[in-house]
CSV table of C-alpha atoms in Angstrom, one decimal:
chain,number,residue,atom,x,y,z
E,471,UNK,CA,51.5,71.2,-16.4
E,472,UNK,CA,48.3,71.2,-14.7
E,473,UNK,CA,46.7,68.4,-13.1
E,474,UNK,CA,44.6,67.3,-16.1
E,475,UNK,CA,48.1,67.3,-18.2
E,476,UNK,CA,48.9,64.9,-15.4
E,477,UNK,CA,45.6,62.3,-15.7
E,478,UNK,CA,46.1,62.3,-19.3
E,479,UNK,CA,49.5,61.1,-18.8
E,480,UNK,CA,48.6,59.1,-16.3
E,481,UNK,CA,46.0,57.4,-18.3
E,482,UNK,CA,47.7,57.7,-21.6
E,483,UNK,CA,50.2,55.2,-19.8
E,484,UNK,CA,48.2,53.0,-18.6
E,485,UNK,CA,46.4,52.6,-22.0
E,486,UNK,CA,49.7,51.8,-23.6
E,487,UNK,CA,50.7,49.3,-21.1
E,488,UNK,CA,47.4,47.8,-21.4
E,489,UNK,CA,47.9,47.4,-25.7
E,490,UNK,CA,51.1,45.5,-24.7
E,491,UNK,CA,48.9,42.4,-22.6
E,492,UNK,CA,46.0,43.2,-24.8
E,493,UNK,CA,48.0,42.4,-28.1
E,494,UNK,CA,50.6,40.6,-27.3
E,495,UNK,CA,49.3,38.3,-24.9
E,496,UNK,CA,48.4,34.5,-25.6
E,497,UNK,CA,45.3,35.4,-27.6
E,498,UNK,CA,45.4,34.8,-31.5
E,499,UNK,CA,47.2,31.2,-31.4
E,500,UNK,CA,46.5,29.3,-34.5
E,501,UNK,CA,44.9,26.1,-34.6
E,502,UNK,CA,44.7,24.6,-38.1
E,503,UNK,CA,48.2,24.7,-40.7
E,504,UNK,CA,47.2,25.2,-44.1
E,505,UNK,CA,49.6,23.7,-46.9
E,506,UNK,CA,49.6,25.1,-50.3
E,507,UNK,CA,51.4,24.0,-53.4
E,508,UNK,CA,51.9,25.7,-56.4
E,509,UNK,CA,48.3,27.8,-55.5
E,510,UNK,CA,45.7,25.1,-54.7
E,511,UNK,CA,45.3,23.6,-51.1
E,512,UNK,CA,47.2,20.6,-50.6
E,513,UNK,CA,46.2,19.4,-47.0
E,514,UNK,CA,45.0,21.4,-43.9
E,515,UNK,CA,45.6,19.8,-40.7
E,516,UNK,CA,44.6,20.7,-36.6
E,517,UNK,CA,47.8,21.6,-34.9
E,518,UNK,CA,47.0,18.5,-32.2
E,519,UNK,CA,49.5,15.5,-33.2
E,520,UNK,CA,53.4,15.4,-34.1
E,521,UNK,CA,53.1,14.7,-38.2
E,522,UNK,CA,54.9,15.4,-40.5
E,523,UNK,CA,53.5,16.2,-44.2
E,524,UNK,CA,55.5,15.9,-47.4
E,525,UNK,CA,54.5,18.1,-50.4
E,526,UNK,CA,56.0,17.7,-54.2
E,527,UNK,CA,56.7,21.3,-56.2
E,528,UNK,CA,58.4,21.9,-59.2
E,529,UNK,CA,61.8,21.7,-57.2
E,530,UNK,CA,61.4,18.6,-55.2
E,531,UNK,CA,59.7,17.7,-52.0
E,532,UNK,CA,59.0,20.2,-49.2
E,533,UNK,CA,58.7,18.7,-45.3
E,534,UNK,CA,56.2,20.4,-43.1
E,535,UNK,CA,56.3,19.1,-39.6
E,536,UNK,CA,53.4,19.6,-37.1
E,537,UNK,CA,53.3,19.6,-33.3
E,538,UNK,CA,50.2,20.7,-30.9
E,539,UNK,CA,50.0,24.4,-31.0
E,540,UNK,CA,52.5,25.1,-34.2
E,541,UNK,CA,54.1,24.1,-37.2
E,542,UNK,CA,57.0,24.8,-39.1
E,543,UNK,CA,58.8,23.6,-42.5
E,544,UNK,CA,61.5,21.6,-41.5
E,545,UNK,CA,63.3,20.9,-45.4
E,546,UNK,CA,62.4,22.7,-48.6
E,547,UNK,CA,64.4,22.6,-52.0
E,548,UNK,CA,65.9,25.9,-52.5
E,549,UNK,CA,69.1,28.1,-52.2
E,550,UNK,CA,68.0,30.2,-49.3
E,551,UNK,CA,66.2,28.4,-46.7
E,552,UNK,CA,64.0,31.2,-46.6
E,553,UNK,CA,60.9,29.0,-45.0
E,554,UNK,CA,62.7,26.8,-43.2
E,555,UNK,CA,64.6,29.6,-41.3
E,556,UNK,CA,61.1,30.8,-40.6
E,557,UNK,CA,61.1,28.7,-37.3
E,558,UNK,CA,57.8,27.4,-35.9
E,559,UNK,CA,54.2,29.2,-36.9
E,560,UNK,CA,51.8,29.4,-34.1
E,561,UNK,CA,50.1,32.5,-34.5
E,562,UNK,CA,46.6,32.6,-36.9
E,563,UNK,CA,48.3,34.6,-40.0
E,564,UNK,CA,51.9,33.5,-40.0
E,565,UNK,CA,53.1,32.0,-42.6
E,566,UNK,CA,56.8,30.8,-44.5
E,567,UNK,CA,57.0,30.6,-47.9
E,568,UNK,CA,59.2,28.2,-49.7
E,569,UNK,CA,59.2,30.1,-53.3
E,570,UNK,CA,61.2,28.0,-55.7
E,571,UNK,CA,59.5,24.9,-54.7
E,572,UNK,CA,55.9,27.0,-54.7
E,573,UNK,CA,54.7,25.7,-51.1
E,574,UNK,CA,53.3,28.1,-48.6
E,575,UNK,CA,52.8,27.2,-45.3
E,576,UNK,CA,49.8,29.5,-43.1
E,577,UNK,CA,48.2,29.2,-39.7
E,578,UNK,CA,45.0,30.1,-39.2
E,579,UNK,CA,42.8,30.7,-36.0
E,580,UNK,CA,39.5,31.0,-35.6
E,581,UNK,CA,39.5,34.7,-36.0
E,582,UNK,CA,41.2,35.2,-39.0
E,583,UNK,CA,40.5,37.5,-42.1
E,584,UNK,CA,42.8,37.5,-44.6
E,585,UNK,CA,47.0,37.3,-44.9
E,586,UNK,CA,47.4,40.3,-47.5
E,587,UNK,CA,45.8,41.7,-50.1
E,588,UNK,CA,47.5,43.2,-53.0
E,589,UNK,CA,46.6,46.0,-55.8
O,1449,UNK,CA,35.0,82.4,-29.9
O,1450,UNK,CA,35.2,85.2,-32.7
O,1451,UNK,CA,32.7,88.1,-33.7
O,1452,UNK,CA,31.4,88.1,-37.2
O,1453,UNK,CA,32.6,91.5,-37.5
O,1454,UNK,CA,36.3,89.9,-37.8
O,1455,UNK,CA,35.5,87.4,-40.5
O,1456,UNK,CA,36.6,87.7,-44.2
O,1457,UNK,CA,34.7,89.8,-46.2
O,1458,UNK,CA,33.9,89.2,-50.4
O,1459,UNK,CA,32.9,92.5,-52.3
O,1460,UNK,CA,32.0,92.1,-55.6
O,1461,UNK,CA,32.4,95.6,-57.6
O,1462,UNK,CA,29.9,95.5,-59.7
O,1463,UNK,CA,29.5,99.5,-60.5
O,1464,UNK,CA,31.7,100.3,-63.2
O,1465,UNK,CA,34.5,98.7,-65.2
O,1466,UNK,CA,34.8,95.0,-65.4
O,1467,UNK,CA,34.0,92.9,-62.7
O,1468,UNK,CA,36.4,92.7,-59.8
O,1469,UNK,CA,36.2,90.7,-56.9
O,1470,UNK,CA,37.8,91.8,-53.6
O,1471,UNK,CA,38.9,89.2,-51.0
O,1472,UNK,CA,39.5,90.5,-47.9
O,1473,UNK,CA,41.5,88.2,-45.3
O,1474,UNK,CA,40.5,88.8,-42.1
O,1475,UNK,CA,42.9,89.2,-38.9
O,1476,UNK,CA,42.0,85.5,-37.9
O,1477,UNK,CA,42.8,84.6,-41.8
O,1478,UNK,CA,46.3,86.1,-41.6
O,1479,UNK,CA,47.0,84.1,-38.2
O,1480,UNK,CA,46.0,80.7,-39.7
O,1481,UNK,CA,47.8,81.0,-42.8
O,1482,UNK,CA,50.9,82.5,-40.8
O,1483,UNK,CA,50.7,79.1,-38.5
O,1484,UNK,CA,49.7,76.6,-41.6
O,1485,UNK,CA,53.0,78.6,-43.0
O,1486,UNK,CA,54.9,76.9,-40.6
O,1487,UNK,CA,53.6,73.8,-40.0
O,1488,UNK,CA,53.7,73.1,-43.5
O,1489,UNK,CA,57.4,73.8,-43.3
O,1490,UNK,CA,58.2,71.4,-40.3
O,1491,UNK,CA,56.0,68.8,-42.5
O,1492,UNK,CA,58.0,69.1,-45.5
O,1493,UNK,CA,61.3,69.0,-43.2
O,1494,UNK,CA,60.0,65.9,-41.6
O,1495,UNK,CA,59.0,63.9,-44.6
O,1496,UNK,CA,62.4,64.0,-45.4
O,1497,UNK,CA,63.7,62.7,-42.5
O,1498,UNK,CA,64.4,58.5,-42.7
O,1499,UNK,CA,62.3,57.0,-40.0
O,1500,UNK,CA,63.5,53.6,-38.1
O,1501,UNK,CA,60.7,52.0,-38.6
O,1502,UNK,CA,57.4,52.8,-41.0
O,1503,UNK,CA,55.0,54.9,-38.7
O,1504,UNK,CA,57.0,55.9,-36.6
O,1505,UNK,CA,57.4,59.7,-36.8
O,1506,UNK,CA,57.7,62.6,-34.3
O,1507,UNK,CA,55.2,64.3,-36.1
O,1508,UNK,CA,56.9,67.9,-35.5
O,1509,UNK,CA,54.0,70.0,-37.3
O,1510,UNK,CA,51.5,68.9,-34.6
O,1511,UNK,CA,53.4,71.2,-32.3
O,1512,UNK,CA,51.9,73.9,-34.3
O,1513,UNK,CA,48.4,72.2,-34.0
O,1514,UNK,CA,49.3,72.3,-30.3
O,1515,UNK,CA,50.4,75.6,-29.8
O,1516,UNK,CA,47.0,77.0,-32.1
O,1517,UNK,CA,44.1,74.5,-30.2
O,1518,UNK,CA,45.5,76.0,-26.8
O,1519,UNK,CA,45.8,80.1,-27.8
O,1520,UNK,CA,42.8,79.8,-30.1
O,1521,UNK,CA,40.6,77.1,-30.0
O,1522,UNK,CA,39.5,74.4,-31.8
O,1523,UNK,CA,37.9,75.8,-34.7
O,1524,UNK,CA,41.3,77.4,-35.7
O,1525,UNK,CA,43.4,74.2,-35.0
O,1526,UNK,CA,40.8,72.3,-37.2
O,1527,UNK,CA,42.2,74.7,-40.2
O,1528,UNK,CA,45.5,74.9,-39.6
O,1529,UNK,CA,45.6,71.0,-39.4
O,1530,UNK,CA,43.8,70.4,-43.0
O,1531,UNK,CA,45.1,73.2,-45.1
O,1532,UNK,CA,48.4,71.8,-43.2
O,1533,UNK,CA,47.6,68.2,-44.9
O,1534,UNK,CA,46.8,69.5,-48.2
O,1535,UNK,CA,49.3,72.5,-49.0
O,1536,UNK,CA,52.1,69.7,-47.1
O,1537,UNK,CA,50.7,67.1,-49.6
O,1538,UNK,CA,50.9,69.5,-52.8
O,1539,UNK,CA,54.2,70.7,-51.6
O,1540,UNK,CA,56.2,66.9,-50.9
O,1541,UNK,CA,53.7,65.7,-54.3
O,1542,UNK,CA,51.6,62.9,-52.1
O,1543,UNK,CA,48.4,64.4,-53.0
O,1544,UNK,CA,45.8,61.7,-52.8
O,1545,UNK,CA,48.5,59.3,-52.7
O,1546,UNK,CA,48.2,56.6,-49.9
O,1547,UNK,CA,50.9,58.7,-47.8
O,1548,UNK,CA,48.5,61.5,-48.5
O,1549,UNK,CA,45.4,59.5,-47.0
O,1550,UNK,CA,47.7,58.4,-43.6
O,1551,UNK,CA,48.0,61.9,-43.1
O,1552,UNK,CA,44.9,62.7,-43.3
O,1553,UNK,CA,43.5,59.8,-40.8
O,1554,UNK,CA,46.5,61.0,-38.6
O,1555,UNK,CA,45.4,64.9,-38.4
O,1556,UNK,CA,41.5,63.7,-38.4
O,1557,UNK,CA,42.6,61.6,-35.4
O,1558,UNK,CA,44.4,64.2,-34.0
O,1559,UNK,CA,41.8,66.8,-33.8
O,1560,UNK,CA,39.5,64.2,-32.2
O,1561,UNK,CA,41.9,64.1,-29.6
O,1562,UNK,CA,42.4,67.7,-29.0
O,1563,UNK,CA,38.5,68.1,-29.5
O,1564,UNK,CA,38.8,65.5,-26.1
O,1565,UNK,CA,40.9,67.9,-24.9
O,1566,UNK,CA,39.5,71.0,-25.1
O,1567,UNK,CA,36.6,69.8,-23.2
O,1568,UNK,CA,38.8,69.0,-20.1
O,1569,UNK,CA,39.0,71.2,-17.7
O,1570,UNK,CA,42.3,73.4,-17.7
O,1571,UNK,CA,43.9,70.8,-19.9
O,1572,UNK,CA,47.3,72.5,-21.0
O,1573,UNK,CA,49.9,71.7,-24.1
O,1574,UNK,CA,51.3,68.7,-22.7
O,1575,UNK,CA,47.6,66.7,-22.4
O,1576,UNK,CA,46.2,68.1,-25.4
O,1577,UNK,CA,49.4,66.9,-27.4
O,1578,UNK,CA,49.8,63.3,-26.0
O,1579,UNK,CA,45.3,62.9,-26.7
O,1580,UNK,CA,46.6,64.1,-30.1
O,1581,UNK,CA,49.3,61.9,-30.4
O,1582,UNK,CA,47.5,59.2,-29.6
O,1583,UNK,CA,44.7,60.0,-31.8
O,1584,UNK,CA,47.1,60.4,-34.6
O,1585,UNK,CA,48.5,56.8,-33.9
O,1586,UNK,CA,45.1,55.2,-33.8
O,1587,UNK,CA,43.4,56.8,-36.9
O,1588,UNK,CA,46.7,56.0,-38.9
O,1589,UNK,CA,47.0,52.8,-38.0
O,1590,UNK,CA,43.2,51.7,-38.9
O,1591,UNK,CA,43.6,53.0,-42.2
O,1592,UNK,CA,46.9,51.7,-42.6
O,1593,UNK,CA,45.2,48.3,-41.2
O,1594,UNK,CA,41.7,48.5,-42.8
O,1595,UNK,CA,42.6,49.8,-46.1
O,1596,UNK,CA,46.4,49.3,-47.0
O,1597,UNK,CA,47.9,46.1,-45.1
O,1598,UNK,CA,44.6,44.1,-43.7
O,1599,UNK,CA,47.0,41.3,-42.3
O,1600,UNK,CA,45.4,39.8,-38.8
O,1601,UNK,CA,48.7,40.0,-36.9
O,1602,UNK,CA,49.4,43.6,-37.7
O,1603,UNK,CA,48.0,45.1,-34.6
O,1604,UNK,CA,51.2,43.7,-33.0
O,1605,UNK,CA,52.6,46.6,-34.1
O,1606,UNK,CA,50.2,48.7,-32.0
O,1607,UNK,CA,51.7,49.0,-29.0
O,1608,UNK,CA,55.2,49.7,-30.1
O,1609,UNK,CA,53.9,52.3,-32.0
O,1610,UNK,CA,51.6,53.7,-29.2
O,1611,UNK,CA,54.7,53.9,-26.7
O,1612,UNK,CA,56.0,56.0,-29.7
O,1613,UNK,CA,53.1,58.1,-30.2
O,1614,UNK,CA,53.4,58.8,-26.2
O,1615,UNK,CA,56.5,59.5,-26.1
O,1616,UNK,CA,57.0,61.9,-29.1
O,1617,UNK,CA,53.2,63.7,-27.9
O,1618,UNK,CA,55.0,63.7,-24.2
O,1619,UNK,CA,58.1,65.9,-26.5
O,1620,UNK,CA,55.8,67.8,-28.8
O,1621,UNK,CA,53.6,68.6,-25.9
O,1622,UNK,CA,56.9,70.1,-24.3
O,1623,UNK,CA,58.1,71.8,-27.1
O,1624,UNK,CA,54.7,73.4,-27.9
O,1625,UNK,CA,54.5,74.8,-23.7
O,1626,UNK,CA,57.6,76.5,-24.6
O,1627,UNK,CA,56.6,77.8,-27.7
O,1628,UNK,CA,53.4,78.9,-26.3
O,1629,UNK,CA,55.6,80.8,-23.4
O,1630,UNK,CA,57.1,83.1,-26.2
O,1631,UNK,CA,53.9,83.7,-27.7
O,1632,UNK,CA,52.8,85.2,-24.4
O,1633,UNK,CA,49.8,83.0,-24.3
O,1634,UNK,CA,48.7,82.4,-20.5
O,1635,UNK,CA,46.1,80.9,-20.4
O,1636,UNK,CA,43.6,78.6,-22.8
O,1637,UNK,CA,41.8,80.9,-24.7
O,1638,UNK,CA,42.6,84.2,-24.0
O,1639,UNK,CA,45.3,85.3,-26.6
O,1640,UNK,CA,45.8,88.6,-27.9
O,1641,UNK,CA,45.7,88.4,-31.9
């Protein structure tokens, strides 16, 4: 290996430590929850007070609780608990869907595109 | 760099009879396809191979990418790579298929790296395979970002994959030295065909 072979790796390194602060430091918190039922918005709230939001869907009422910072869906008809296992949201493009009861739940910061697109 | 004299040569016999066309491969020809040969064969191994996590590969056939850039330049690692991705494609049936485009962005990424390389001075297998390795990672993953999964929390995924890329260039780069040590290649450049 000659001493170049030894910078790169050098710097390679350092690059790939840097990624790790870079991206998965404290940038990219959400600030606003988004609530959608059945595919139209049904309230969209700044993550700054304790609330809590209740939203009717074809299976019964789904509880969305907010706190400063994140949010999460604390009840939600359905056999799995799919989005209520999802724990708290705080980064812009999380999200937990609650599918039989048709609520989704996103975050979004101020730098955010989309959450997927399909084709 | 190569004479003209060595290039591929197309005669068309004209004279008498019905039109034949003669294709001669040059020396340099044989080398590549002997080399995409290979590397097409460690690509189809490889794409059979489960991976723990999508994108995360060892990418075996850039050792032959490695090996080629250091004994022969740039110009003949640039062909080896493509015809790589689009006889490896044809072969596995990903041709033009999204996998088919990640490959592509990985090998285009890849030969930016090496191109990186190759104008350091004295820079052996081991950097030339972790710039490529790197390069690979980053052109993949904008496609795969840009284009196929534009979701703003997938470059979380970066540096996971990045200490990958490092890691398997770091193994490739190793494997290639070694390779190149059999070859009887010395020094950058100065291989005997």
């Amino acid at each position: 290996m000659s001493r170049t072979d030894t910078l790169i790796l050098l710097f390679s390194s350092i690059a790939v430590a840097s990624s790790y602060a870079m991206l998965w430091g404290g940038e990219g918190a959400g600030d606003r929850a988004t609530v959608w039922a059945d595919g139209t918005e049904a309230a969209s709230v700044l993550l700054d007070t304790n609330r809590s939001i209740e939203v009717e869907g074809p299976a019964g009422t789904s509880v969305i609780e907010i706190e400063p910072g994140r949010a999460r869906v604390r009840s939600s008809p359905g056999a799995r608990q799919l989005c209520v296992r999802q724990g708290w949201l705080s980064r812009a493009g999380d999200s937990a869907v609650c599918l039989p009861n048709r609520v989704v739940v996103t975050i979004d910061g101020s730098e955010r595109e989309f959450d997927a697109i399909g084709f | 760099m190569r004479s003209d004299s060595e290039a591929g040569r197309i005669d068309t016999d004209g004279a008498s009879g019905p039109r034949a066309t003669r294709v001669t491969a040059s020396r340099e020809d044989q080398r590549i396809a002997c080399f995409v040969a290979l590397a097409v064969a460690i690509h189809a191994v490889e794409a059979s191979l489960p991976s723990p996590l999508p994108g995360m590969k060892p990418g075996l056939a850039n050792i032959i990418t490695i090996a080629v850039v250091v004994a022969y330049g740039l110009r003949a690692a640039i062909w080896v790579s493509a015809l790589r991705v689009l006889a490896g494609s044809l072969l596995i049936g990903s041709f033009l298929s999204p996998t088919f485009w990640l490959s592509a962005a990985g090998a285009a990424g890849a030969l930016a790296g090496l191109a990186v390389a190759t104008r350091l001075p004295a820079a052996g297998a081991m950097g030339a395979s972790v710039l490529a390795a790197q390069g690979h990672m980053l052109a993949q993953f904008m496609v795969a970002w840009l284009w196929f999964v534009p979701h703003p929390n997938l470059p979380a995924l970066l540096p996971p994959l990045l200490t990958a890329a490092l890691v398997f260039g770091c193994a490739n780069g190793a494997i290639a030295a070694i390779m190149l040590r059999e070859m009887d290649v010395h020094s950058p450049g100065r291989a005997t065909p």
